[in-house]
XYZ file of C-alpha atoms in Angstrom:
364
model
C 57.946 -67.609 -0.219
C 57.902 -65.185 -2.818
C 56.512 -67.972 -4.980
C 53.925 -69.221 -2.579
C 52.107 -65.591 -2.583
C 51.604 -65.660 -6.650
C 50.327 -69.421 -6.084
C 47.955 -67.885 -3.672
C 46.938 -65.674 -6.164
C 46.454 -67.378 -8.846
C 43.642 -69.321 -6.843
C 41.830 -66.044 -5.851
C 41.957 -65.560 -9.686
C 41.195 -68.879 -10.654
C 38.160 -68.947 -8.212
C 36.615 -65.383 -8.957
C 36.472 -65.777 -12.746
C 32.583 -65.332 -12.827
C 32.757 -61.944 -10.793
C 32.316 -58.444 -12.389
C 34.660 -56.325 -13.857
C 35.132 -54.282 -10.275
C 35.115 -57.273 -8.283
C 38.127 -57.976 -10.494
C 39.998 -55.148 -10.100
C 39.542 -55.335 -5.752
C 41.321 -58.801 -6.707
C 44.062 -57.097 -8.192
C 44.312 -55.111 -5.028
C 45.033 -58.008 -3.320
C 47.922 -58.905 -5.383
C 50.935 -59.065 -2.928
C 53.989 -56.715 -3.010
C 57.362 -58.461 -3.429
C 60.024 -57.096 -1.042
C 61.872 -55.552 -4.236
C 59.233 -53.142 -4.523
C 60.542 -49.914 -3.017
C 58.761 -48.319 0.185
C 57.949 -45.049 -1.710
C 55.727 -46.797 -4.297
C 53.850 -48.807 -1.738
C 52.721 -45.703 -0.215
C 51.915 -43.569 -3.510
C 49.990 -47.058 -4.273
C 47.910 -46.742 -1.124
C 47.074 -43.067 -1.724
C 45.910 -43.445 -5.041
C 43.132 -46.561 -4.006
C 41.613 -44.323 -1.707
C 39.747 -41.611 -3.391
C 38.246 -38.863 -0.924
C 36.010 -36.500 -1.565
C 36.750 -32.961 -3.129
C 36.695 -29.810 -0.884
C 35.943 -25.975 -1.490
C 38.865 -23.820 -1.224
C 38.574 -20.487 0.441
C 38.423 -18.940 -2.578
C 35.211 -20.564 -3.086
C 33.666 -20.628 0.241
C 34.604 -16.539 0.033
C 32.939 -16.169 -3.106
C 29.568 -17.928 -1.827
C 29.515 -15.925 1.072
C 28.916 -12.342 -0.606
C 26.137 -13.585 -3.060
C 23.865 -15.405 -0.112
C 24.480 -11.794 1.773
C 23.128 -9.595 -1.153
C 20.227 -11.737 -1.450
C 19.286 -11.474 1.999
C 20.101 -7.704 1.231
C 17.783 -7.336 -1.266
C 15.234 -9.108 0.617
C 15.392 -6.665 3.725
C 15.296 -3.839 1.448
C 12.587 -4.563 -0.631
C 8.978 -3.106 -0.453
C 6.149 -4.463 0.634
C 3.518 -6.193 -1.839
C 1.487 -3.290 -2.156
C 4.486 -1.290 -2.710
C 4.712 0.229 1.187
C 7.959 1.177 2.509
C 9.432 2.549 5.633
C 10.515 6.275 5.831
C 14.306 6.250 5.526
C 17.173 7.550 8.336
C 18.171 10.672 7.880
C 21.616 11.864 9.527
C 21.825 12.834 12.679
C 22.075 16.842 11.478
C 18.966 16.171 9.697
C 17.073 14.814 12.955
C 18.085 17.720 15.162
C 16.935 20.151 12.503
C 13.601 18.237 11.583
C 13.597 17.600 15.849
C 13.734 21.486 16.401
C 11.436 22.411 13.653
C 8.765 19.687 14.911
C 9.038 21.178 18.590
C 8.778 24.654 17.894
C 5.669 24.101 16.258
C 4.713 22.146 19.189
C 5.922 25.006 21.434
C 3.796 27.911 19.604
C 0.544 26.392 20.483
C -1.481 27.248 23.878
C -0.923 23.460 25.126
C 2.468 23.074 24.100
C 3.473 26.331 25.184
C 2.109 24.936 28.910
C 3.524 21.633 29.225
C 6.568 22.867 28.289
C 6.920 25.148 30.795
C 5.124 22.477 33.153
C 7.837 19.828 32.443
C 10.583 22.393 32.895
C 9.482 22.930 36.403
C 9.399 19.402 37.349
C 13.230 18.917 36.107
C 14.222 22.563 37.948
C 12.166 21.547 41.548
C 13.117 17.985 41.229
C 16.650 18.564 40.385
C 17.482 21.015 43.261
C 15.710 18.452 46.153
C 17.740 16.003 44.727
C 20.830 17.959 45.341
C 20.063 18.834 48.639
C 19.293 15.049 49.604
C 23.120 14.416 48.282
C 24.484 17.213 50.587
C 25.653 19.175 47.618
C 25.383 22.668 49.277
C 27.149 22.234 52.859
C 27.059 26.130 53.054
C 23.398 25.023 53.952
C 24.476 22.787 56.389
C 23.959 25.320 59.838
C 24.092 24.450 62.228
C 24.008 21.164 60.768
C 23.063 19.471 57.813
C 20.186 17.307 59.696
C 18.878 20.391 61.877
C 15.227 21.070 61.770
C 15.858 24.878 61.288
C 18.806 24.756 59.175
C 18.509 26.098 55.627
C 18.820 23.039 53.962
C 15.755 21.029 55.886
C 13.761 24.342 54.977
C 14.618 24.288 51.254
C 13.855 20.184 51.423
C 10.187 21.298 52.679
C 9.747 24.113 50.019
C 10.935 21.822 47.304
C 8.854 19.542 48.146
C 5.510 21.568 48.575
C 5.891 22.742 45.150
C 6.241 19.748 43.470
C 3.624 17.989 45.530
C 1.474 20.954 43.783
C 2.908 20.018 40.278
C 2.079 16.589 40.287
C -1.318 17.279 41.367
C -1.599 18.707 37.754
C -1.479 15.402 35.894
C -2.577 13.109 38.969
C -5.836 14.670 39.659
C -6.316 16.683 35.685
C -6.282 13.324 33.991
C -8.560 11.755 37.208
C -11.547 12.216 35.382
C -10.545 10.218 31.981
C -8.871 7.529 33.985
C -11.631 6.831 36.329
C -13.892 6.560 33.086
C -11.167 3.610 31.762
C -12.021 2.060 34.962
C -15.567 2.199 34.771
C -15.539 0.582 31.169
C -12.964 -2.100 32.463
C -15.261 -2.795 35.238
C -18.066 -3.130 32.992
C -16.240 -6.171 30.916
C -14.608 -7.711 33.705
C -17.230 -7.783 36.442
C -20.957 -7.552 34.302
C -19.674 -9.560 31.220
C -20.513 -6.701 29.095
C -18.353 -6.759 25.737
C -19.431 -3.160 25.421
C -16.909 -1.991 27.730
C -13.589 -3.452 26.072
C -15.048 -2.462 22.923
C -15.407 1.166 23.762
C -11.813 1.185 25.486
C -10.108 -0.115 22.274
C -11.901 2.962 20.755
C -9.940 5.089 22.984
C -6.790 3.654 23.084
C -6.969 2.747 19.300
C -3.104 3.720 18.681
C -1.762 0.826 20.868
C -4.271 -1.472 21.698
C -5.602 -3.983 19.324
C -8.856 -6.161 19.745
C -8.579 -10.218 19.519
C -9.665 -11.535 16.241
C -8.913 -8.224 14.171
C -5.595 -9.666 12.869
C -7.531 -12.315 10.642
C -9.653 -9.237 8.983
C -8.735 -8.373 5.602
C -5.996 -5.619 5.432
C -8.006 -3.008 3.482
C -10.586 -3.047 6.014
C -10.988 0.573 8.193
C -13.261 3.198 9.232
C -13.986 4.340 5.388
C -14.308 1.194 4.544
C -16.127 -0.925 6.935
C -18.119 -4.062 5.522
C -21.238 -5.035 7.376
C -20.308 -8.587 7.844
C -17.346 -7.795 9.755
C -17.617 -9.400 13.791
C -19.281 -7.350 15.943
C -16.494 -8.142 18.747
C -13.788 -6.751 16.372
C -15.040 -3.486 15.848
C -14.639 -0.580 18.624
C -17.218 1.722 19.881
C -17.447 4.199 18.233
C -16.664 2.375 14.842
C -15.067 5.766 13.827
C -12.214 4.713 16.122
C -11.456 1.774 13.855
C -7.878 1.906 13.109
C -6.834 2.407 10.051
C -6.263 0.008 7.056
C -2.449 -1.288 7.631
C 0.151 0.691 5.227
C 2.270 -2.839 4.657
C -0.637 -5.101 4.163
C -0.536 -7.109 7.170
C -1.899 -6.575 10.685
C -0.614 -6.661 14.003
C -1.461 -9.177 15.906
C -4.149 -9.075 18.808
C -2.994 -6.786 22.086
C -3.437 -9.028 25.250
C -6.179 -7.754 27.340
C -4.385 -8.021 30.746
C -2.227 -5.123 29.396
C -5.126 -2.888 29.406
C -6.139 -3.764 32.655
C -2.309 -3.484 33.995
C -2.261 0.144 32.370
C -5.775 1.327 33.806
C -4.801 0.154 37.506
C -1.388 1.962 36.957
C -3.167 5.290 36.130
C -5.302 4.790 39.080
C -2.721 3.722 41.429
C -1.043 7.083 40.486
C -3.702 9.213 41.268
C -4.019 7.289 45.045
C -0.488 7.479 45.488
C -0.870 11.420 45.185
C -4.262 11.762 47.085
C -1.962 10.034 50.069
C 1.090 12.217 49.492
C -1.317 15.420 49.113
C -2.589 14.554 52.814
C 0.822 13.857 54.310
C 2.165 17.155 52.893
C -1.070 19.571 53.327
C -2.161 17.789 56.620
C 0.705 17.380 58.674
C 4.256 20.073 59.335
C 7.650 19.185 58.927
C 7.799 18.876 62.749
C 5.801 15.978 62.867
C 5.136 14.495 59.936
C 7.145 11.208 59.492
C 10.037 11.151 57.666
C 9.905 8.474 54.797
C 6.448 9.061 53.758
C 7.407 12.012 51.560
C 9.966 10.266 49.701
C 7.969 6.807 49.627
C 4.703 8.427 48.406
C 6.963 10.155 45.726
C 8.654 7.150 44.465
C 5.467 4.902 44.529
C 3.724 7.299 42.090
C 6.222 8.734 39.744
C 7.310 4.776 39.074
C 3.682 3.309 38.471
C 2.987 6.264 36.592
C 5.987 5.540 34.281
C 5.317 1.834 33.778
C 1.919 2.470 32.631
C 3.335 4.993 29.936
C 5.538 2.346 28.922
C 3.454 -0.285 28.551
C 1.848 2.155 26.012
C 4.598 3.065 23.997
C 6.004 -0.270 23.368
C 2.940 -1.650 22.275
C 2.045 1.314 20.462
C 5.519 0.637 18.841
C 4.622 -3.213 18.248
C 1.797 -2.100 16.288
C 3.949 0.779 14.089
C 6.619 -1.849 13.481
C 3.471 -4.440 11.711
C 1.466 -1.921 10.174
C 3.764 0.810 9.008
C 4.258 4.522 9.523
C 2.993 7.346 7.142
C 5.654 8.662 5.086
C 5.804 12.292 4.400
C 6.617 13.804 0.689
C 10.229 14.569 2.314
C 10.136 10.630 2.972
C 9.406 9.713 -0.560
C 11.370 12.101 -2.520
C 14.490 10.702 -0.165
C 13.908 7.304 -0.845
C 13.367 8.039 -4.588
C 16.785 9.505 -4.580
C 18.720 7.158 -2.707
C 17.271 4.364 -5.251
C 18.577 5.849 -8.070
C 21.895 6.303 -6.477
C 22.194 2.693 -5.622
C 21.525 3.576 -1.936
C 19.307 1.139 -0.473
C 17.318 1.578 2.969
C 16.241 -1.634 5.529
C 12.683 -1.626 5.058
C 11.775 -1.500 9.067
C 10.578 1.193 11.117
C 14.525 2.077 12.746
C 16.002 1.470 9.202
C 18.402 -1.616 10.566
C 19.813 -4.257 9.389
C 17.450 -7.037 10.814
C 19.383 -9.119 13.677
C 20.039 -12.825 12.092
C 19.208 -15.770 14.275
C 21.657 -18.607 15.208
C 21.683 -21.364 13.142
C 20.934 -24.254 15.527
C 23.694 -27.062 14.874
C 22.224 -30.249 13.600
C 22.630 -33.079 16.570
C 22.930 -36.031 14.046
C 25.953 -34.303 12.815
């Protein structure tokens, strides 16, 4: 039987004389293995015939990952093309000290002192009303907590009257400016006059960006306003044109419906306060509906808060893109930390950006 195998192998080699050397090696691998050859040698020959691609070791991977991270860290910390860098992040001790110093400067002004005492009164009277509604003072429940003549119900009425007066300060004090914004918005929405939106953009230039302004040159500002700039990109008055972005990159245009939403929130806050005053001062605690006070107070507070959040978040978006001014203290800290090898992320929070998860290739 061994001889027959050799004869067959000889026929194969004889018929393939004109093949390439690669094919000769293939035919050599086709030679039968005799039964006298050990089993171990067969396994070794099979392992040597099949060549597998080299794999990276664990050490190679661990050395490659930090190199990629170092490159990413440098990209996140390097300045913008014009050399701008966001202010650095301070420790909580320095931030607290700086915050108290800024608050003292604000408090020592007439308006700062007024708004500070106003806020403290709202917090104090509002907190007391909350505790009374939670029955936090059982001693006032005489004869019962819900008795109309109990001390608890009387203090609930007094607290509600004080809070109604405090809420009138903002709801009615800011009403002229709120209805001015509504009038300009109606000129734009109903009459189709672009002037209304341009004036609103000038009033709220800290957070609102007109459509098309993202395509303007980054050096255009109130002090550098060429005549060829489209009129629909310039607020009224033109002195309200936003300053040139510190980063050299303009923020995207703000969606106009957010301006509508903010203005209507403030108008509804004033109207809710009108209803609250009518309920509180036009009726007494004996014939006033029990649900009316809490409902109108909640509606007025929530609507005003939502409108304020729209301005806050949109203003923060603008600052993230266009940058915020750096003080002399910020510039000194950046220079000192750079000499010491301490790098700061070049964004508004001095935080490492979140990396997006890589989507896996479906073909693999």
